[in-house]
Short mmCIF file of C-alpha atoms and ligand atoms in Angstrom, two decimals:
data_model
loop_
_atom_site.label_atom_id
_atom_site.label_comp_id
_atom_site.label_asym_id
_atom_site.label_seq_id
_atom_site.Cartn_x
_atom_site.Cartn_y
_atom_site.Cartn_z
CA UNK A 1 0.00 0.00 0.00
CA UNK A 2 1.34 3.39 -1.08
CA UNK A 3 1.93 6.05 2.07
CA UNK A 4 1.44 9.56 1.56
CA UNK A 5 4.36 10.14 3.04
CA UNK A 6 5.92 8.79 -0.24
CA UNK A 7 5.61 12.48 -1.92
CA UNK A 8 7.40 13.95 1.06
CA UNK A 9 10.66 13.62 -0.88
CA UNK A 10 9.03 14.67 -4.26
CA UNK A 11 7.92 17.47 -2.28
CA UNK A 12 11.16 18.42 -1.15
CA UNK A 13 12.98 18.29 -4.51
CA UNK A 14 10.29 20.62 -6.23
CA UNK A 15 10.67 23.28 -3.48
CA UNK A 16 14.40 22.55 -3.35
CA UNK A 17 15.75 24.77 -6.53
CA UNK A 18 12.32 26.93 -5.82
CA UNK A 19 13.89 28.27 -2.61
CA UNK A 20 17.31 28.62 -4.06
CA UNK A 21 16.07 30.35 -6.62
CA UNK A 22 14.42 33.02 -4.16
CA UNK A 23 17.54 33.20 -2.10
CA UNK A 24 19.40 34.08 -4.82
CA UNK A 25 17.01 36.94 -6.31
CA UNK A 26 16.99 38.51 -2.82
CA UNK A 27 21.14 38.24 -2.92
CA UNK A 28 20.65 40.29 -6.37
CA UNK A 29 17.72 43.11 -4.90
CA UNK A 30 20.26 43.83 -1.68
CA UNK A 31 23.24 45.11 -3.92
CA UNK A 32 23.63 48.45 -6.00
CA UNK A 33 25.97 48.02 -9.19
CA UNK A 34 29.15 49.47 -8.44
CA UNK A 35 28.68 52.96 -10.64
CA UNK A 36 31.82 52.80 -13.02
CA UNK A 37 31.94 56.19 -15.19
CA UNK A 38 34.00 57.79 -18.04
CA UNK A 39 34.80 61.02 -15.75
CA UNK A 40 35.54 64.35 -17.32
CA UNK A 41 39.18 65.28 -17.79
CA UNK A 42 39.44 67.68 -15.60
CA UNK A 43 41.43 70.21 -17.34
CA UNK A 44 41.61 71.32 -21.02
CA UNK A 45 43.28 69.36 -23.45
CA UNK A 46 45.96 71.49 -23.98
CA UNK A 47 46.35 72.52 -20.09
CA UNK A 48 49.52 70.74 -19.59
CA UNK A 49 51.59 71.63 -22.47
CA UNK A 50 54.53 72.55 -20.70
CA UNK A 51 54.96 68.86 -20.50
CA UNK A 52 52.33 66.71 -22.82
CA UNK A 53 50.93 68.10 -25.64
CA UNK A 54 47.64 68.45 -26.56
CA UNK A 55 47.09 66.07 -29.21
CA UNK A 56 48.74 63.44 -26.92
CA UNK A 57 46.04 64.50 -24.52
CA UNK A 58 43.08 63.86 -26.94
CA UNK A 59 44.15 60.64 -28.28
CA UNK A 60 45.27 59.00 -24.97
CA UNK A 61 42.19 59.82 -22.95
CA UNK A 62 39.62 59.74 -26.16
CA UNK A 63 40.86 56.44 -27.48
CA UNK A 64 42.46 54.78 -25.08
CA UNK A 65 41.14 55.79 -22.13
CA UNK A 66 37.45 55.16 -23.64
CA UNK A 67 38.31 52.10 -25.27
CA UNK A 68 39.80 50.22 -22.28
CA UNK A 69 36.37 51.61 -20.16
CA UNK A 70 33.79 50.18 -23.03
CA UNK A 71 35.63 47.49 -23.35
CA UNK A 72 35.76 46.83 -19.74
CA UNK A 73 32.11 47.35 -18.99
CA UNK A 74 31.81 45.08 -22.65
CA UNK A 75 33.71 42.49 -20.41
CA UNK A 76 31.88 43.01 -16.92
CA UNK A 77 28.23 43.06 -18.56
CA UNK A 78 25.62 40.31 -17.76
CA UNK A 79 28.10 39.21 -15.03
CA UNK A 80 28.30 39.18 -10.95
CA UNK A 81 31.12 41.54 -11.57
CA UNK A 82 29.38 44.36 -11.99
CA UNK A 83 28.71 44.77 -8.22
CA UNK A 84 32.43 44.68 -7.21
CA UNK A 85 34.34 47.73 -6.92
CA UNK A 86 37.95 48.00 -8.12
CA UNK A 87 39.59 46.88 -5.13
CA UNK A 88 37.38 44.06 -5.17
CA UNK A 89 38.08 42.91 -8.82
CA UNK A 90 41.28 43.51 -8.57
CA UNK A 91 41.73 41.40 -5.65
CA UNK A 92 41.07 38.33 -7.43
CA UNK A 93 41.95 39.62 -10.50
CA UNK A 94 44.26 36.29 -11.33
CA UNK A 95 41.20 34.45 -11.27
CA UNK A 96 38.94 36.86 -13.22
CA UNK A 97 39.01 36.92 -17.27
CA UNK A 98 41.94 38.40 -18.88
CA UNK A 99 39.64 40.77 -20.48
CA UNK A 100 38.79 42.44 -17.26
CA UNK A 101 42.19 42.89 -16.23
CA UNK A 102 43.77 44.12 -19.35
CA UNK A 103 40.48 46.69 -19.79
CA UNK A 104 39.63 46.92 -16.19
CA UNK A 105 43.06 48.09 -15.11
CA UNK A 106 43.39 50.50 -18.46
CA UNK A 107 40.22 52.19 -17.10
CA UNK A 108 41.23 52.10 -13.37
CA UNK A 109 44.78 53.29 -14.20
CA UNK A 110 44.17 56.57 -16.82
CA UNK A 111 41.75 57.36 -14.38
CA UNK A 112 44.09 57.99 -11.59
CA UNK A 113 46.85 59.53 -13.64
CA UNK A 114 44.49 62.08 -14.92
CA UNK A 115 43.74 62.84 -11.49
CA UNK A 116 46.94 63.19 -10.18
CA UNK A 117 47.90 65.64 -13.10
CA UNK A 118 47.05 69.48 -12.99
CA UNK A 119 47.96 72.54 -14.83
CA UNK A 120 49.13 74.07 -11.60
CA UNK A 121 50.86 71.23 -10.44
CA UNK A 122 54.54 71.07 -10.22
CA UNK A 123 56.85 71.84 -6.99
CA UNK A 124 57.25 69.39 -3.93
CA UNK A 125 54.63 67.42 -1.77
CA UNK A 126 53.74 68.49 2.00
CA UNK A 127 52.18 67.05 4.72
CA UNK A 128 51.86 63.66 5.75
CA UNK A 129 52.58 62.43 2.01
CA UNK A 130 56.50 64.44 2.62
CA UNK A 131 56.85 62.54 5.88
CA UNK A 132 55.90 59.61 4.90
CA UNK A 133 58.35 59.77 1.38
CA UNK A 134 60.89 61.24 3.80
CA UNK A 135 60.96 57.83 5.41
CA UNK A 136 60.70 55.44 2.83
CA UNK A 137 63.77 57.09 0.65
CA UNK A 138 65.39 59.64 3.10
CA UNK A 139 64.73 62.36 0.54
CA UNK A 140 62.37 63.91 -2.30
CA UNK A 141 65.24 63.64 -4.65
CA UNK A 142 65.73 59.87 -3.70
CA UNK A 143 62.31 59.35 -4.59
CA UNK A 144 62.46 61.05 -7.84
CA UNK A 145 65.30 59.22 -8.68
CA UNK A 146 63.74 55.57 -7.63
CA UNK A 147 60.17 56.38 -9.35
CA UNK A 148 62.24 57.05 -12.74
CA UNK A 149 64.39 54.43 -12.61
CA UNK A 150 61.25 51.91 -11.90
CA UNK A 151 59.59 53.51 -15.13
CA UNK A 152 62.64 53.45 -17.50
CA UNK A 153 63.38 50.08 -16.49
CA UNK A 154 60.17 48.89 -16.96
CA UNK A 155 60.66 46.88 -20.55
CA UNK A 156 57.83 47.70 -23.14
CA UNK A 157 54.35 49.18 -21.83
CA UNK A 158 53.71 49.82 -18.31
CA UNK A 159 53.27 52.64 -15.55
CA UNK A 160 55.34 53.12 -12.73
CA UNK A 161 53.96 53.61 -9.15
CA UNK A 162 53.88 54.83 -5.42
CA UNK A 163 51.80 53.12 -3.09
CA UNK A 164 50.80 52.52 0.26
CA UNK A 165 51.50 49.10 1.71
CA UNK A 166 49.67 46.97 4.50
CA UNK A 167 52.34 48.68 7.06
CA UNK A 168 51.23 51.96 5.62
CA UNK A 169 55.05 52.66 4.21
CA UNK A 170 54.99 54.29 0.75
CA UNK A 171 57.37 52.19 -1.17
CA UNK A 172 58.07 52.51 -5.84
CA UNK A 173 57.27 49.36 -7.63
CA UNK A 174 56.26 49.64 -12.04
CA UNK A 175 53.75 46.82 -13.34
CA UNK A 176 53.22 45.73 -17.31
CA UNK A 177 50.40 46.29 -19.49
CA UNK A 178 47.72 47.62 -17.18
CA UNK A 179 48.40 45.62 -13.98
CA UNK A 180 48.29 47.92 -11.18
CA UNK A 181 49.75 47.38 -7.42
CA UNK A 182 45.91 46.43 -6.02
CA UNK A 183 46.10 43.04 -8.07
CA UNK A 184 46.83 40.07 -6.80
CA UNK A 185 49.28 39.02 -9.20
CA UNK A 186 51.97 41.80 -8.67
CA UNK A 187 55.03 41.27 -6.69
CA UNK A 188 54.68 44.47 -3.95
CA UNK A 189 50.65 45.12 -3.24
CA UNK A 190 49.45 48.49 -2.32
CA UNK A 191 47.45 51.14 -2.80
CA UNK A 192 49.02 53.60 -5.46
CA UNK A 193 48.53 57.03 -4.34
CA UNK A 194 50.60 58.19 -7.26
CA UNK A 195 50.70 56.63 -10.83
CA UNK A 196 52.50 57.46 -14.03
CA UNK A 197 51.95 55.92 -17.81
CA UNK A 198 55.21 54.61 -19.40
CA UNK A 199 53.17 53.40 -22.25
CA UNK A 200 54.65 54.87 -25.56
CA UNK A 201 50.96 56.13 -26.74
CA UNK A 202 51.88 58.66 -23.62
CA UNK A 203 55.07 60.39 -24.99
CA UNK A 204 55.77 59.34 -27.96
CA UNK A 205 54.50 62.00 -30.14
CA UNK A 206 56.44 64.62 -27.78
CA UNK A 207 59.36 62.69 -26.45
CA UNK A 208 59.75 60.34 -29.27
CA UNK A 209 62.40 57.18 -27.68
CA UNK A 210 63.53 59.51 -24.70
CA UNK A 211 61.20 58.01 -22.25
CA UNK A 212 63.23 59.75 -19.55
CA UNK A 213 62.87 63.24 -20.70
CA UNK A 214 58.98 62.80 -20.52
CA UNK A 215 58.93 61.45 -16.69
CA UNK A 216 61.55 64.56 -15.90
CA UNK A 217 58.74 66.59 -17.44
CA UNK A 218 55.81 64.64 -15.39
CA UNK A 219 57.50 66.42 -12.08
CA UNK A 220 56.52 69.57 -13.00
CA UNK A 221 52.62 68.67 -13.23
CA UNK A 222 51.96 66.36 -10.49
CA UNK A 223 48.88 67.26 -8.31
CA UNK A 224 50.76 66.80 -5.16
CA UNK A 225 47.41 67.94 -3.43
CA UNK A 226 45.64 65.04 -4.88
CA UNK A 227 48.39 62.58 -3.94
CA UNK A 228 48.34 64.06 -0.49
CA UNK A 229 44.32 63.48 -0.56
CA UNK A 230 44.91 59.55 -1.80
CA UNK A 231 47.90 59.27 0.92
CA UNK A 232 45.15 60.39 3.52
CA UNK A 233 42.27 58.11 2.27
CA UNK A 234 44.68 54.86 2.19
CA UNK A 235 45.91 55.29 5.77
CA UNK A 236 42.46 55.85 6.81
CA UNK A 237 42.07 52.06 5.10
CA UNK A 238 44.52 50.66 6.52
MN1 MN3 B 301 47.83 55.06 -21.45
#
């Protein structure tokens, strides 16, 4: 004789994927896409002149800049991806589709550099952000000298950086392509508070082959105020 309890365990698998199913739409109605934009430059084109040209200007953030941000939404689309912010991407980056870092990154990284770039930029940091440089490379000069070196060194395309590591010490490291210090797949990790594009699509209308000249010229339009806000904001992460 059949029991009714025989449809307890049909019972159980219809509600099974049911409920998992709800569970999972709820996940999806609790988070907010992270909002990834194509910011403004925030200067003219031709506003640093004294050391990048104008047309440089255009092309790199008009064409490159753009493409590596449609490509990486292209790449982020339709995924669970879209509600991680960088840090979070780029935390398990090695793991994530090479598409996201190469275009994720490229986005991530001009967006920084344009930041830390201004017309009225130029001179020497204060603050915390001195201090701080002070003690990592005894002076501002030493610094200079280490940043450079990291970008000339750096063979082919790449940026070089200062960051922020877990000890809050500033330390220079460079990275290829468009790896950045906040992936997991770099050799020093960190927050970059300051970055700079070795990339030849960055100089080489200007500067030609002298890579060097160019990052003598990037000294005199660094937004040390903007470095000194990033500086501020990773300590508070710490
Ligand atoms: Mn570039």
């Amino acid at each position: 004789m059949k029991s009714r309890f025989t449809w307890i365990p049909v019972l159980l698998l219809l509600f099974m994927p049911l409920s998992g199913l709800v569970a999972q739409q709820k996940l999806v109605v609790k988070k907010t896409p992270f909002r990834h934009e194509f910011k403004a430059l925030p200067y003219a084109y031709d506003a640093l002149e004294k050391s990048i040209d104008k047309e440089t200007m255009e092309i790199h953030y008009d064409r490159h800049h753009r493409a590596y941000f449609n490509n990486f939404m292209k790449a982020i689309e339709k995924t669970d991806l879209v509600y991680l912010t960088f840090e979070e991407l780029f935390s398990r980056i090695s793991q994530l589709p090479v598409a996201v870092r190469n275009n994720g990154g490229g986005h991530y990284n001009h967006q920084m550099f344009w930041s830390v770039l201004s017309p009225d930029g130029g001179g020497e940091p204060g603050g915390q952000v001195a201090e701080a440089i002070n003690k990592s490379f005894d002076s501002f000069d030493n610094f200079k000298q280490a940043f450079e070196d990291a970008g000339a060194t750096r063979f082919g395309s790449g940026w070089a950086w200062l960051s922020m590591n877990a000890q809050g010490e500033l330390f220079v490291s460079s990275t290829p392509n468009q790896d950045n210090p906040l992936m997991d797949v770099v050799e020093e990790r960190g927050t970059p508070i300051l970055g700079l594009d070795v990339w030849e699509h960055a100089y080489y209308l200007r500067y030609q082959n002298k890579r060097t000249s160019y990052m003598q010229a990037f000294w005199d339009i660094v937004n040390w105020k903007e470095v000194e806000r990033r500086f501020e904001k990773a300590k508070k992460e710490l």
